[in-house]
XYZ file of C-alpha atoms in Angstrom:
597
model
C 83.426 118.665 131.038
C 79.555 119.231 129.797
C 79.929 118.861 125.887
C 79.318 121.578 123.257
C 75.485 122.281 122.816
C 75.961 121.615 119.136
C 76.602 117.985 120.160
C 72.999 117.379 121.284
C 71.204 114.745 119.724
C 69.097 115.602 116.518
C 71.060 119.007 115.734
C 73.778 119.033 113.011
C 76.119 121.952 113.829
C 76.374 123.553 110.032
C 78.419 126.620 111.337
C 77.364 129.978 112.683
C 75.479 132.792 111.453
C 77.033 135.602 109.305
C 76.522 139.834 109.273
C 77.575 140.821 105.808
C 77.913 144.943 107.361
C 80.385 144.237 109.960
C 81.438 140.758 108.172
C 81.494 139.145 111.737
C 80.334 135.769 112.783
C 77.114 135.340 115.547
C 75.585 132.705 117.100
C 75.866 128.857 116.124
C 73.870 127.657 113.471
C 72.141 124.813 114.667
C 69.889 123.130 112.149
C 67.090 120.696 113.290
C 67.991 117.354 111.393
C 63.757 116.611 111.348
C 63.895 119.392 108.507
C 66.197 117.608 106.435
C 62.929 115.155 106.033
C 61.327 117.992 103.561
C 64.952 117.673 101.136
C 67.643 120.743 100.806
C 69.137 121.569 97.799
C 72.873 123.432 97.316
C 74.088 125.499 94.718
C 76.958 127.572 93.975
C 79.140 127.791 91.894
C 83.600 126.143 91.984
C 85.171 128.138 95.128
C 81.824 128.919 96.924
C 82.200 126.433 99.547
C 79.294 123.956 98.548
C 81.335 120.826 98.891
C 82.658 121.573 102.717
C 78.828 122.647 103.707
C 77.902 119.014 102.117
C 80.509 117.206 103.605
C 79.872 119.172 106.989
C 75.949 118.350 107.164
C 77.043 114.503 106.168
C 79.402 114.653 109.009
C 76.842 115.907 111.445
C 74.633 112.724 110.564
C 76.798 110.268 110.716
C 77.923 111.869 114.295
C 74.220 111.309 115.249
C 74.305 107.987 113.552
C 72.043 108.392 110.813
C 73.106 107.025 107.746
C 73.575 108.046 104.418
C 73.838 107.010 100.957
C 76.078 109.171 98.332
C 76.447 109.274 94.835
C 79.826 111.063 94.027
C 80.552 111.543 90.298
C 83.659 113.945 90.756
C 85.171 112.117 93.795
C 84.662 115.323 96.310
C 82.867 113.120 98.741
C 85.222 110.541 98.885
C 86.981 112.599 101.570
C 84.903 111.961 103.760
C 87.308 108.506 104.565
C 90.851 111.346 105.307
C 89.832 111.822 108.807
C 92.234 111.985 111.336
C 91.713 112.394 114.722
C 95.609 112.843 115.956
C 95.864 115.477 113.447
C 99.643 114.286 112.611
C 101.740 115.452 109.825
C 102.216 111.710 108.744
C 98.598 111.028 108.536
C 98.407 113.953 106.165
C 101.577 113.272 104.048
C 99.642 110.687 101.846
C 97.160 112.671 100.602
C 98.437 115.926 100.430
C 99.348 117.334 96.456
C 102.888 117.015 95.811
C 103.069 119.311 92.760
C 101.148 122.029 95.093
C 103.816 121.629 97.635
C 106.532 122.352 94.927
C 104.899 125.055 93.714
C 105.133 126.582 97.384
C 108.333 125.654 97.014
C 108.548 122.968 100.207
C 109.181 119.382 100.584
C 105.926 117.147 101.079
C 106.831 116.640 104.426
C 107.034 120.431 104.806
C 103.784 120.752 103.355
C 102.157 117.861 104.830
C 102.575 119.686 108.441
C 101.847 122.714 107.374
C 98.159 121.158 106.131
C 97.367 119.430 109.484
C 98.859 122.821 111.398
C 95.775 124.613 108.993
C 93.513 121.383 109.925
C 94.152 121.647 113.370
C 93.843 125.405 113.587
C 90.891 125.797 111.543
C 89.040 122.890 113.894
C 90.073 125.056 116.877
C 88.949 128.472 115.384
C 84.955 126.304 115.364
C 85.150 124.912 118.518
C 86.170 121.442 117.832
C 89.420 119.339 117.706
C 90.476 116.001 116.961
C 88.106 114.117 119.771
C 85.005 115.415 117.383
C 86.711 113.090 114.582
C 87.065 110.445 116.518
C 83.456 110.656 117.436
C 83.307 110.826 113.753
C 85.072 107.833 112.784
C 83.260 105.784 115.941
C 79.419 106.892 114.831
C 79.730 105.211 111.488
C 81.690 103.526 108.635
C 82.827 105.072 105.630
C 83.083 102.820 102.543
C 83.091 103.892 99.244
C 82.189 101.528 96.552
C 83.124 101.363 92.795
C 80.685 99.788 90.174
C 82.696 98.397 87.627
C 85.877 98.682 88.946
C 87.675 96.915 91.972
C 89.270 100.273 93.015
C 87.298 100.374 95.769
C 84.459 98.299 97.244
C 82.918 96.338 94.398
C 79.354 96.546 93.667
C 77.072 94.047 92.039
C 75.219 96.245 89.668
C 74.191 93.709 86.652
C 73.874 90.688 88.412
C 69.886 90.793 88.225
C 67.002 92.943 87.554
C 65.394 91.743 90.683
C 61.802 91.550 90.826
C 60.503 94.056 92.927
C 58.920 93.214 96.721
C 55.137 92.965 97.121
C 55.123 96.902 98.297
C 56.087 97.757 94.958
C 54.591 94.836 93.195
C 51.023 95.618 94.455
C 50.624 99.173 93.744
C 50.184 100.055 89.805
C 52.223 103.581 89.770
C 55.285 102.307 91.665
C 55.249 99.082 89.696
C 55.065 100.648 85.758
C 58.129 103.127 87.158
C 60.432 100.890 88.223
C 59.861 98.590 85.088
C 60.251 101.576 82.833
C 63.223 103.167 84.596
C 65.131 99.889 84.665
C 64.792 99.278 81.234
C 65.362 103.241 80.145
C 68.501 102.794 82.058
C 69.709 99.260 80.091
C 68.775 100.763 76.647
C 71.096 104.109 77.789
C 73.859 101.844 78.614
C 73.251 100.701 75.136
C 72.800 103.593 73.351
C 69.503 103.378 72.037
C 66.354 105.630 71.868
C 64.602 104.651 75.074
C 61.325 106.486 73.865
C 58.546 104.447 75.808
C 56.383 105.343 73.106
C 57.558 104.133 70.015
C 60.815 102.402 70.504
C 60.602 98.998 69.993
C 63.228 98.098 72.146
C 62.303 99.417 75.064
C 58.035 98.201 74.753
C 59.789 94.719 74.430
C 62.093 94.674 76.970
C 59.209 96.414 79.076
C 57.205 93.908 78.465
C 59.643 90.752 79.104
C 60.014 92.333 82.551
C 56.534 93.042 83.562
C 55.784 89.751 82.654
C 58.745 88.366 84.933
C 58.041 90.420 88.097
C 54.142 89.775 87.710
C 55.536 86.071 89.019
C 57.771 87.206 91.228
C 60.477 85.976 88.997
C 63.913 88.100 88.586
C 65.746 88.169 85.438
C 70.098 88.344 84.745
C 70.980 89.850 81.766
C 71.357 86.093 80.328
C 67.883 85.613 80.725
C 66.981 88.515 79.552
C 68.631 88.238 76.314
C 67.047 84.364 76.141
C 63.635 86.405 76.906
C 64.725 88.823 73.991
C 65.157 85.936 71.351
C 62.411 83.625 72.750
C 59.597 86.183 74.397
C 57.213 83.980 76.902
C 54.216 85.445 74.919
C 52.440 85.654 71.709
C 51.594 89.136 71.363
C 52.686 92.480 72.232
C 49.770 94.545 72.440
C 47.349 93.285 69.457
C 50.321 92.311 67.279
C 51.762 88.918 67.382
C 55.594 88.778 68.435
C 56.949 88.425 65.192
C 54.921 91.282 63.599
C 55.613 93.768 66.137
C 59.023 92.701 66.109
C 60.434 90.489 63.929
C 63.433 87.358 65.206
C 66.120 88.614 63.553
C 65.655 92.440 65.071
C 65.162 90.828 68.278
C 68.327 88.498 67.874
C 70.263 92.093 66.967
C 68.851 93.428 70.232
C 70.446 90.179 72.116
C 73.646 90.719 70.120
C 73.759 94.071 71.480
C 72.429 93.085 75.007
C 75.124 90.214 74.670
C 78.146 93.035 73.789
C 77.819 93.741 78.066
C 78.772 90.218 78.844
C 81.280 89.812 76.090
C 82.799 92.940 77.317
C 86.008 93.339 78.741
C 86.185 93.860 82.402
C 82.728 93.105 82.854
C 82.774 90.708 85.909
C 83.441 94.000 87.847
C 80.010 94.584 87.053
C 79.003 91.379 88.583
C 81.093 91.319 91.416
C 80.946 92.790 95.423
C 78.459 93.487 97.174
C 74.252 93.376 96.091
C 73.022 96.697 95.802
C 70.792 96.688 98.626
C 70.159 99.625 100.294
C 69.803 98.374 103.320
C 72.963 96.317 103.803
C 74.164 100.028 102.285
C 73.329 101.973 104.801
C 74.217 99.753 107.716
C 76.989 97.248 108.123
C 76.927 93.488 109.166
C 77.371 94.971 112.824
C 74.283 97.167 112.143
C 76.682 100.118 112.550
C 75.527 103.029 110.263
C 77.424 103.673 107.142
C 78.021 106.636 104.707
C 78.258 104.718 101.600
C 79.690 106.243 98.726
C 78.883 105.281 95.783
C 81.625 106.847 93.587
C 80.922 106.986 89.364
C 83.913 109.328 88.280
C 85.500 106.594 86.297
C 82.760 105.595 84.235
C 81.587 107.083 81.184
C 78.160 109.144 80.902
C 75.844 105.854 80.088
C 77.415 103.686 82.541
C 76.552 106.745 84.759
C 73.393 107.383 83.904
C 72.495 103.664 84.461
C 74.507 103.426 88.100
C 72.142 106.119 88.954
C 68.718 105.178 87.717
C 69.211 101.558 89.269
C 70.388 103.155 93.108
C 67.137 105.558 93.129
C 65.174 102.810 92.032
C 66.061 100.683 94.435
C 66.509 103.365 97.265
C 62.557 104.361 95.609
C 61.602 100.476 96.482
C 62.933 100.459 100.104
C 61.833 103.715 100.934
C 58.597 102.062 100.885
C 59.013 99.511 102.583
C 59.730 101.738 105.605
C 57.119 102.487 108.106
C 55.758 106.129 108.816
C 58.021 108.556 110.843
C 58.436 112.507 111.293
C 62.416 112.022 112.194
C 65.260 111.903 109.870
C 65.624 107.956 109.180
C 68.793 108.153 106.526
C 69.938 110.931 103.785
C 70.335 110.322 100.127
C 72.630 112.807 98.687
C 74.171 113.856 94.607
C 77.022 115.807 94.610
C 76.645 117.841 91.209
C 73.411 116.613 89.687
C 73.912 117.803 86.062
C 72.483 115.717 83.775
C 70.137 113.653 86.207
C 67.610 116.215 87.283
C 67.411 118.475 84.285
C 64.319 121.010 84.322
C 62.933 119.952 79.968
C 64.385 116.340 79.403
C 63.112 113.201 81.161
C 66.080 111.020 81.253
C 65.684 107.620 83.350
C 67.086 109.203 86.389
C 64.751 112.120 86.460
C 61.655 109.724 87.137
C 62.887 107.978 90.416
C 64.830 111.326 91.762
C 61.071 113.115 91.688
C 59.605 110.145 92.917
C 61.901 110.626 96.392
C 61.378 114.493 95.921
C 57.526 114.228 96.398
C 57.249 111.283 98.657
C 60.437 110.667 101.046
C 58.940 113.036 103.246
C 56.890 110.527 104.823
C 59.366 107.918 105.517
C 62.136 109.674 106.503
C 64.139 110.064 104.022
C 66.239 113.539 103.129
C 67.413 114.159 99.655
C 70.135 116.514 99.811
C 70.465 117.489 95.840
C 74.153 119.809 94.711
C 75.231 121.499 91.834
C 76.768 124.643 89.955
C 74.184 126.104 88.209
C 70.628 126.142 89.002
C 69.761 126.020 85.349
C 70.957 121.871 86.521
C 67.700 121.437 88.617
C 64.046 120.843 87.793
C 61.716 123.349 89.632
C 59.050 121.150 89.905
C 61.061 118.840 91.500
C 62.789 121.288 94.163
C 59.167 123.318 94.624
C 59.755 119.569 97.243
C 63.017 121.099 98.570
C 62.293 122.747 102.550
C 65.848 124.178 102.790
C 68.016 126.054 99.640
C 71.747 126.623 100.453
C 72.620 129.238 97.955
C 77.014 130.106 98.223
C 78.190 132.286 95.209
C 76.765 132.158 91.638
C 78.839 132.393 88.469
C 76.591 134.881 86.447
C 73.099 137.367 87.206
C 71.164 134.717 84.796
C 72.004 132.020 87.840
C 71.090 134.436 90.362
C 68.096 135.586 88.457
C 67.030 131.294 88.290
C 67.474 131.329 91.506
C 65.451 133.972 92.791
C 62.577 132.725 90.389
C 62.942 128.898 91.935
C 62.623 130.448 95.362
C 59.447 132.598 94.554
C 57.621 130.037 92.754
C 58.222 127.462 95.751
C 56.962 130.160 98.564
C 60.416 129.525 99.675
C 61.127 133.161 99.907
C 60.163 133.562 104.156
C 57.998 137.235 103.177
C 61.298 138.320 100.974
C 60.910 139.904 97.496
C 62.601 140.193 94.716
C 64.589 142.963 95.415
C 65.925 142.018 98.805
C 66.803 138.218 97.297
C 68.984 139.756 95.250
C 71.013 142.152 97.524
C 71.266 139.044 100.411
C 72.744 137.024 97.391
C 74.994 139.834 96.257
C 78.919 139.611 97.016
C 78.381 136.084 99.210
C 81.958 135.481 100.191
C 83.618 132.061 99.891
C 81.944 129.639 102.413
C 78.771 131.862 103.283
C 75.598 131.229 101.564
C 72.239 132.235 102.139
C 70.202 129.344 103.943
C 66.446 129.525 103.644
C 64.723 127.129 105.939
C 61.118 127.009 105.409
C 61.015 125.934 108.937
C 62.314 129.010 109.909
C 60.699 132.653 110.203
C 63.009 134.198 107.538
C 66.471 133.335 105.938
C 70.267 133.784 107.687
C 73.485 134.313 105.737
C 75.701 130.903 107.059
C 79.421 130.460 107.379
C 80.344 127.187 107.148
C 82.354 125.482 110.098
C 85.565 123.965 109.299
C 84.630 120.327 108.149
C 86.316 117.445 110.239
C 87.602 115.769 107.027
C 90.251 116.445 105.326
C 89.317 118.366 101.824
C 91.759 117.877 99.651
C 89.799 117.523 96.560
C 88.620 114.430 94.094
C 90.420 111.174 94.885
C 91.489 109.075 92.051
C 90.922 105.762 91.317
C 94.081 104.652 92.487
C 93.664 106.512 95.803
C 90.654 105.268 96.258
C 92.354 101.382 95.962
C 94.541 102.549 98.489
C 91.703 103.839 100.812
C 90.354 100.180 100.679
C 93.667 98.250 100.507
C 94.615 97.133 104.451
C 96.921 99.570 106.167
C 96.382 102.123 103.928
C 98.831 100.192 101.040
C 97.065 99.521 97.756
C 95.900 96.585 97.185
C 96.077 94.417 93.599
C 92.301 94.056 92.302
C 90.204 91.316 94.190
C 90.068 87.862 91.868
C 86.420 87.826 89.589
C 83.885 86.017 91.632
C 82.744 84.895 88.502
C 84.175 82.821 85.902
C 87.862 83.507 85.235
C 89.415 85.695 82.527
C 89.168 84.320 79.291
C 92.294 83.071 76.958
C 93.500 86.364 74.998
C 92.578 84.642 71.834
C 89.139 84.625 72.878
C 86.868 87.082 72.025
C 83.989 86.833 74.561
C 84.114 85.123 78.189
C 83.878 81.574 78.472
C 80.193 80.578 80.031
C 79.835 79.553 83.142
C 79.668 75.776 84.004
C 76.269 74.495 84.541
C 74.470 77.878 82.768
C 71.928 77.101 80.437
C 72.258 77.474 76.706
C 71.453 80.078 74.363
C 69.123 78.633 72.225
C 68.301 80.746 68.928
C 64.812 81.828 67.956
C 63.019 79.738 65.726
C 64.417 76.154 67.554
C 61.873 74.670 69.769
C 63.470 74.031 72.989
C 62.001 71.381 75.541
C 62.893 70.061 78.834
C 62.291 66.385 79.659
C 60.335 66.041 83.110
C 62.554 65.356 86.144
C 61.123 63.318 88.857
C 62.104 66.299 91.486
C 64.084 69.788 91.362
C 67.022 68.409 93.636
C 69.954 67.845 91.477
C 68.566 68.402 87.984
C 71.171 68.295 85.124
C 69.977 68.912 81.690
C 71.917 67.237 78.693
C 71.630 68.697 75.089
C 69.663 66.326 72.823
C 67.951 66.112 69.386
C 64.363 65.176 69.506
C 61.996 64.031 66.303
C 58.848 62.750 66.575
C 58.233 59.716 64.323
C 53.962 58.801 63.522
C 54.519 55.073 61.814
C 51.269 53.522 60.023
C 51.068 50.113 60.387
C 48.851 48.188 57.903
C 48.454 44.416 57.334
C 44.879 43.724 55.472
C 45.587 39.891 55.887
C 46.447 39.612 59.400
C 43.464 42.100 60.042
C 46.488 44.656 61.293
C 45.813 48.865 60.684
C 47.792 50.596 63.635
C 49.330 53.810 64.050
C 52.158 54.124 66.301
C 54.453 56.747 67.870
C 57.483 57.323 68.803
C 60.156 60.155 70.227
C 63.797 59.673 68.735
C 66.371 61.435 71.353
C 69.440 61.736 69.649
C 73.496 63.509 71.598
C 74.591 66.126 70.008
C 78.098 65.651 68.909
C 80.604 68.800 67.859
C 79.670 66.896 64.272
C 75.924 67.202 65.001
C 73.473 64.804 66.196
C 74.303 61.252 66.673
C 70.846 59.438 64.950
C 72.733 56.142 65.361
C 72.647 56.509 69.336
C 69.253 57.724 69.661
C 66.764 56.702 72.419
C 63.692 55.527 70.880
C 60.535 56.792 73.530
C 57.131 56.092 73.201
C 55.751 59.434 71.930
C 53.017 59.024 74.270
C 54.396 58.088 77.153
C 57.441 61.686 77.255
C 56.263 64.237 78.656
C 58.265 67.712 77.563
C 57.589 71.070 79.599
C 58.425 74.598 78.653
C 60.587 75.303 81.274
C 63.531 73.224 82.693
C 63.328 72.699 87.039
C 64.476 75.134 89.261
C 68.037 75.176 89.850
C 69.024 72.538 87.775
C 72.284 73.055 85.899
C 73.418 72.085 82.277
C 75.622 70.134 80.235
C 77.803 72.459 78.053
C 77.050 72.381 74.083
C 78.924 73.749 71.154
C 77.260 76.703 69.869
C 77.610 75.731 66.130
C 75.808 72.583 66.853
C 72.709 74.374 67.869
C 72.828 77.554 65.546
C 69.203 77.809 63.417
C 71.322 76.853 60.186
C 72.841 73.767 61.258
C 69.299 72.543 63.363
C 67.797 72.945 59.682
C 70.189 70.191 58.316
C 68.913 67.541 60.810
């Protein structure tokens, strides 16, 4: 039996179309998937629909096996991972509300086959059963990750500020935007005034990065903060260091900086999988993926910085792609509020237009949602080919609307007038698609989406999405250092990691005779200039020498110095690669204490 001819290749079956005077459906809605490369934004309003339509074109990718990467702040998208292609009552029963069952007044197995008799009746009434969700579930993976949290897949956001690839590296624009939207989004997880104007913090930290990724070199946040206190230049700008920002600011800044790692639960941070877009998008198997990337359980900082780091890194490999006029992978926000706004410029908004005005050419569709268009910036979606518009809560929304659509010559030859009648009354799941591909716009109703909708998944439910067998599982072991002693205030640090060293103490590594094996012991070092004079044996010499002396929990041990010839040592700035370190009690090395010796 031929298949549908919504199932041909590069087509994504969105529903069919919709005549609001005899309020019967027409002809299939097939949308070309190559248009998705110009972006397609979706707004309307709780109850329109816009979640199904998102989750319907998502489905249609990943049946044609093109990737995608979601961010999901409300947990709408995670349902993507309820599909089930035998339709049974029993696959339903876990997911289905029980207090909406009582309310109904039946048992959750009552209600549970009720839902998959709707699921598998509403499939039918569109043309497709449960072999379309298999196809579904066999086209890609779903996995849906959880930065700083081990409900779900764990993802390594704060392990490094990686230095970006030669692509990025090598062209001026690209390179000053992902410096200054990595650091905008640190200082937000902070809670300080990321103004890259005249905020100390973030021309510092701006600075310590540049001159990191100028060498290729990549930075953890415990490097960063030994950047912070010990900057590896002079001056910032024409001010020295200390005028433009004086040690003990800067050691406040670490302090703060610091409060991350000292935080609880923040190996969740650390561990899972690298955020690499790549390895995102397609499995180990090289089977595409829809990765979710779900932020509901964090707070609005921790959001705002999830965010800015995924566009900036989806921003870096985007470029890294070659040329191409076919859809390549989606990126898609499920209610944007807050990250694209139309006045502010908060660190998300930089990267977001970034993809807006140049994904085009690489393949890469932004699909942008949200509730009220007041959300979106207009410059930003004058970028968007398609608009999705479902039901608006208020004439000001439709009025935005109608004003976006007009100033982006997104209006296919319609005025004002006839905008607003085609937007007028849009019942639930229709919305008014305008394709600038196309000659004019349709009114769509949505098909019925192959996964089960059943609204925001909780954290716990998401566990149990990830958990084996569909039983949750307890939270995967830190793949970091293990959980401190309650009386301790801050994480132990890891073995081998190298001391912070406070500003104001001179720190020196000894020369190793190779990189291999390098293991640095804390030590006290003086130099000593002794004058040696003897008129009658005709002796006047100068000599000199390099005490090193162990530091003890008492302080240093003089007594068991090495005596060096000063000449002979030969200190560098910067200990070998790799090499690890002996552990040292803080209070030994604290400013105060140093100045005793």
């Amino acid at each position: 039996m031929p298949l549908p001819s919504y199932e041909k290749l590069g087509v994504f079956y969105l529903g069919r179309e919709y005549d609001p005077a005899t309020q019967q459906l027409g002809d299939e809605l097939l949308y070309d998937s190559r248009d998705l490369t110009t972006h397609a934004v979706c707004i309307g309003m709780t109850g329109s629909g816009k979640t199904g339509l998102c989750v319907s074109l998502l489905e249609e990718a990943a049946i044609d096996g093109i990737p995608a990467l979601v961010i999901d702040p409300k947990g709408d998208i995670a349902n993507l991972a309820l599909t089930f292609p035998q339709l049974r009552p029993e696959d339903f029963k876990p997911w289905v509300d029980a207090g909406e069952a009582s309310r109904k007044g039946q048992s959750v197995d009552e209600f549970a086959a009720a839902t998959a008799a709707t699921w598998r009746k509403g499939l039918e009434e569109w043309g497709q059963d449960g072999e379309r969700i298999q196809r579904l579930r066999d086209a890609a993976v779903v996995d849906i990750y959880t930065p700083g949290s081990n409900a779900g897949r764990p993802l390594s956001i704060l392990r490094s500020f990686a230095a970006p690839d030669p692509v990025v590296a090598n062209d001026a624009t690209a390179f000053k935007e992902r410096v200054g939207s990595a650091v905008a989004g640190l200082l937000g997880l902070l809670g300080v005034d990321a103004d890259p104007i005249r905020s100390r913090e973030f021309i510092l930290l701006s600075a310590l990065l540049d001159a990191a990724w100028r060498k290729g070199e990549s930075l953890d946040l415990a490097a960063l903060i030994r950047s912070v206190q010990k900057p590896p230049f002079d001056n910032v700008g024409v001010f020295d260091v200390e005028s433009f920002f004086p040690a003990k600011d800067r050691t406040e800044l670490a302090l703060r900086i610091n409060g991350l790692l000292a935080s609880p639960g923040f190996e969740a941070w650390l561990a899972g999988d690298a955020l690499d877009i790549q390895s995102l998008l397609y499995d180990a198997n090289g089977k595409p993926r829809i990765a979710i990337i779900s932020i509901a359980h964090l707070n609005d900082a921790e959001r705002m910085f999830v965010v800015t780091l995924v566009t900036n890194e989806l921003v870096a490999w985007m470029r890294r792609q070659s040329g191409t006029t076919s859809l390549r992978a989606i990126f898609y926000m499920d209610e944007v509020f807050g990250f694209f706004p139309p006045s502010a410029m908060p660190p998300s908004k930089l990267p977001m237009l970034t993809l807006m005005k140049q994904a085009r050419a690489f393949g890469l569709g932004v699909v942008l949602a949200t509730q009220n268009p007041v959300d979106l910036d207009y410059k930003g979606l004058g970028n968007a080919g398609t608009w999705f518009i479902g039901r608006l809560q208020t004439e000001r929304d439709k009025a935005r609307v109608i004003e976006g659509l007009l100033g982006s010559d997104s209006a296919g030859g319609m005025d004002k007038t006839q905008l607003e009648a085609a937007m007028s009354s849009l019942p639930q799941r229709t919305f008014l698609m305008r394709n600038v591909h196309d000659a004019a716009p349709v009114l769509l109703r949505t098909r019925w989406a192959l996964s089960y909708l059943r609204g925001p998944l909780t954290s716990a439910e998401i566990a149990r999405l990830a958990a084996p067998d569909g039983k949750q599982s307890a939270p995967p072991a830190p793949t970091l250092d293990p959980a401190p002693a309650p009386t301790q205030r801050a994480p132990a640090r890891a073995s081998g990691s190298r001391p912070m060293v406070p500003a104001g103490v001179p720190e020196k590594f000894m020369a190793a005779a190779g990189n291999q094996g390098v293991e640095y012991e804390p030590r006290i070092g003086a130099r000593v200039r002794a004058h040696f004079v003897d008129a009658r044996a005709g002796i006047d010499a100068w000599e000199n020498w390099y005490y090193l002396a162990p530091l003890t929990a008492q302080g240093p041990d003089w007594e068991a110095a090495e005596i060096c010839n000063a000449d002979a040592i030969q200190l560098l700035d910067a200990p070998a690669a790799n090499a690890t370190f002996a552990g040292v009690a803080g209070s030994t090395i604290a400013a105060k204490a140093l100045a005793q010796h």
